[in-house]
Short mmCIF file of C-alpha atoms in Angstrom, two decimals:
data_model
loop_
_atom_site.label_atom_id
_atom_site.label_comp_id
_atom_site.label_asym_id
_atom_site.label_seq_id
_atom_site.Cartn_x
_atom_site.Cartn_y
_atom_site.Cartn_z
CA MET A 1 52.89 101.54 19.42
CA PRO A 2 51.72 104.59 21.39
CA PHE A 3 51.84 106.93 18.38
CA THR A 4 48.91 105.71 16.32
CA ASN A 5 47.57 109.25 15.89
CA SER A 6 49.15 110.98 12.88
CA PHE A 7 48.78 114.41 14.51
CA LYS A 8 50.91 113.27 17.43
CA LEU A 9 53.58 112.13 14.99
CA ILE A 10 53.58 115.53 13.30
CA ILE A 11 53.86 117.34 16.63
CA ILE A 12 56.68 115.04 17.73
CA GLY A 13 58.50 115.61 14.44
CA VAL A 14 58.26 119.37 14.80
CA ALA A 15 59.37 119.18 18.45
CA LEU A 16 62.40 117.05 17.58
CA SER A 17 63.31 119.30 14.65
CA LEU A 18 63.22 122.37 16.88
CA THR A 19 65.18 120.56 19.57
CA PHE A 20 67.96 119.61 17.17
CA SER A 21 68.00 123.17 15.81
CA GLY A 22 68.30 124.40 19.40
CA PHE A 23 71.24 122.07 20.03
CA GLN A 24 72.84 123.30 16.81
CA GLN A 25 72.44 126.91 17.93
CA LEU A 26 73.68 126.05 21.41
CA PHE A 27 76.90 124.44 20.22
CA SER A 28 77.65 126.54 17.15
CA GLY A 29 76.40 129.98 18.13
CA ASP A 30 74.18 130.25 15.03
CA SER A 31 70.82 131.94 15.43
CA LEU A 32 68.63 129.25 13.84
CA VAL A 33 65.90 129.00 16.45
CA GLY A 34 65.66 132.62 17.48
CA THR A 35 67.36 135.04 19.77
CA SER A 36 64.57 135.76 22.20
CA THR A 37 66.17 136.92 25.39
CA PHE A 38 65.27 139.22 28.25
CA ASN A 39 68.61 141.04 28.04
CA GLY A 40 67.34 144.03 26.07
CA ILE A 41 64.15 144.60 28.06
CA THR A 42 63.89 148.15 29.41
CA TRP A 43 61.65 149.55 32.13
CA SER A 44 59.29 151.00 29.52
CA ASP A 45 59.03 147.53 27.92
CA THR A 46 58.32 146.10 31.36
CA LEU A 47 55.60 148.67 31.97
CA THR A 48 54.05 147.90 28.58
CA LEU A 49 54.11 144.17 29.37
CA LEU A 50 52.63 144.80 32.80
CA ILE A 51 49.73 146.86 31.49
CA THR A 52 49.08 144.49 28.57
CA GLY A 53 49.35 141.46 30.84
CA VAL A 54 47.09 142.75 33.58
CA ILE A 55 44.36 143.74 31.11
CA GLY A 56 44.58 140.42 29.28
CA LEU A 57 44.75 138.30 32.39
CA VAL A 58 41.77 140.05 33.98
CA ALA A 59 39.84 139.39 30.77
CA ALA A 60 40.99 135.75 30.84
CA MET A 61 39.84 135.34 34.43
CA ILE A 62 36.47 136.89 33.58
CA LEU A 63 36.07 134.48 30.65
CA ALA A 64 37.36 131.42 32.56
CA PRO A 65 33.93 130.27 33.79
CA TRP A 66 32.62 130.55 30.24
CA ALA A 67 35.53 128.47 28.94
CA ASN A 68 34.33 125.61 31.12
CA TYR A 69 31.07 125.61 29.13
CA LEU A 70 32.99 124.58 26.01
CA LYS A 71 33.34 121.10 27.47
CA MET A 72 29.72 120.58 26.42
CA SER A 73 28.61 120.16 22.82
CA ASP A 74 27.34 123.12 20.82
CA GLN A 75 23.81 121.69 20.91
CA GLN A 76 23.84 121.45 24.72
CA LEU A 77 25.08 125.03 24.93
CA ALA A 78 22.35 126.19 22.53
CA LEU A 79 19.73 124.53 24.74
CA ARG A 80 21.10 126.51 27.69
CA GLY A 81 20.97 129.74 25.70
CA VAL A 82 24.75 130.12 25.43
CA SER A 83 26.45 130.76 22.11
CA ALA A 84 29.55 128.59 21.65
CA ARG A 85 30.66 130.80 18.76
CA PHE A 86 30.51 133.88 20.99
CA ILE A 87 32.58 132.22 23.73
CA ARG A 88 35.17 130.93 21.25
CA PHE A 89 35.50 134.35 19.62
CA TRP A 90 36.20 136.17 22.89
CA LEU A 91 38.54 133.48 24.18
CA LEU A 92 40.47 133.62 20.92
CA ALA A 93 40.58 137.42 21.12
CA VAL A 94 42.11 137.28 24.61
CA VAL A 95 44.64 134.63 23.57
CA VAL A 96 45.69 136.64 20.51
CA TYR A 97 45.92 139.83 22.58
CA LEU A 98 48.12 138.24 25.26
CA SER A 99 50.36 136.23 22.96
CA SER A 100 50.89 139.02 20.42
CA GLY A 101 51.66 141.53 23.17
CA ALA A 102 54.26 139.28 24.79
CA THR A 103 55.76 138.20 21.47
CA ALA A 104 56.05 141.79 20.27
CA GLU A 105 58.06 142.80 23.34
CA ILE A 106 60.13 139.66 23.99
CA GLY A 107 60.06 137.50 20.87
CA VAL A 108 59.15 133.88 20.30
CA ILE A 109 59.97 131.46 23.10
CA PRO A 110 58.92 127.99 21.93
CA PHE A 111 56.91 125.40 23.86
CA VAL A 112 55.87 127.64 26.77
CA GLY A 113 52.27 127.92 25.55
CA ILE A 114 52.01 124.16 25.06
CA ILE A 115 53.78 122.78 28.10
CA VAL A 116 52.71 125.13 30.89
CA PRO A 117 48.91 124.80 30.49
CA ASN A 118 49.17 121.02 30.21
CA ILE A 119 51.23 120.82 33.40
CA SER A 120 48.68 123.05 35.12
CA ARG A 121 45.83 120.90 33.86
CA TYR A 122 47.60 117.80 35.14
CA LEU A 123 48.12 119.38 38.59
CA VAL A 124 44.70 120.97 39.22
CA GLY A 125 42.24 119.28 36.89
CA HIS A 126 40.13 120.61 34.06
CA ASP A 127 38.59 123.73 35.61
CA TYR A 128 39.83 126.81 33.76
CA GLN A 129 39.26 129.00 36.83
CA THR A 130 42.20 127.19 38.44
CA ILE A 131 44.20 126.36 35.29
CA ILE A 132 44.62 130.00 34.25
CA PRO A 133 46.07 131.37 37.54
CA LEU A 134 48.33 128.34 37.96
CA SER A 135 49.51 128.68 34.35
CA MET A 136 50.39 132.32 35.04
CA LEU A 137 52.50 131.31 38.02
CA ILE A 138 54.17 128.31 36.40
CA GLY A 139 54.85 130.20 33.17
CA SER A 140 56.45 133.15 34.93
CA TRP A 141 58.49 130.85 37.17
CA LEU A 142 59.62 128.81 34.16
CA LEU A 143 60.71 131.86 32.17
CA LEU A 144 62.51 133.33 35.18
CA THR A 145 64.34 130.02 35.73
CA ILE A 146 65.24 129.63 32.05
CA ASP A 147 66.52 133.21 31.84
CA THR A 148 68.57 132.81 35.03
CA ILE A 149 70.13 129.59 33.74
CA GLY A 150 70.94 131.24 30.41
CA ARG A 151 72.63 134.18 32.11
CA THR A 152 74.73 132.13 34.54
CA ILE A 153 75.93 129.15 32.48
CA THR A 154 78.23 131.03 30.12
CA LEU A 155 79.40 134.09 31.99
CA PRO A 156 80.04 136.78 30.72
CA GLY A 157 77.91 135.71 27.73
CA GLU A 158 74.31 134.66 27.65
CA ILE A 159 72.34 131.82 26.12
CA PRO A 160 69.00 133.10 24.80
CA ALA A 161 65.91 131.92 26.64
CA ALA A 162 64.45 130.67 23.35
CA THR A 163 67.42 128.36 22.81
CA ILE A 164 67.23 126.85 26.30
CA MET A 165 63.47 126.45 26.10
CA THR A 166 63.81 124.78 22.70
CA VAL A 167 66.40 122.31 23.98
CA VAL A 168 64.39 121.54 27.14
CA GLY A 169 60.85 121.93 25.81
CA GLY A 170 61.08 119.65 22.78
CA PRO A 171 62.02 116.49 24.68
CA PHE A 172 59.53 117.39 27.42
CA LEU A 173 56.75 117.68 24.85
CA VAL A 174 57.68 114.30 23.38
CA TRP A 175 57.71 112.78 26.87
CA MET A 176 54.38 114.45 27.62
CA LEU A 177 52.81 112.96 24.50
CA TRP A 178 54.37 109.59 25.24
CA GLY A 179 53.28 109.42 28.88
CA GLN A 180 49.94 107.91 29.76
CA LYS A 181 49.17 110.63 32.29
CA PHE A 182 49.04 113.35 29.64
CA ASN A 183 47.30 111.33 26.93
CA GLU A 184 43.89 111.94 28.48
CA VAL A 185 44.51 115.71 28.43
CA ARG A 186 42.99 117.40 25.42
#
């Protein structure tokens, strides 16, 4: 059985639960998963997201070489004179800054932060200097595609991006955990 790790089973259970909730929202119109959509975004929201995103992504690109050091143990980093705690703190600060800024403006869109970096890692390897820019491109392309699909399927209505991403992202996450190619990815 490929699911000998209990953490994988928990993640798969949560993914399937969200997927079934997304299907329930999709077919009944209930707002169980969330109503995150790009429909209400104004130009001032876009400007806020642009400024927040550019600042955070520049900081992420500056910290990307340091993130590669975290592949070594804390003792090896200490021998090189690098503080693992310092690197982790600043990486966490950038992640919190970017995710809270986007979530405050748009809302929660499930599975994007899990699936996109793992796809990027699969495509370009384990170097964060290439993972981060590719994740930016894939994530923006994915959200644009999901929003376009949600706006065109049920004209004149709209399916929220969170609902579509929940329905698509849950099974993809299960497949990703099941597949041998992604099992080596941490």
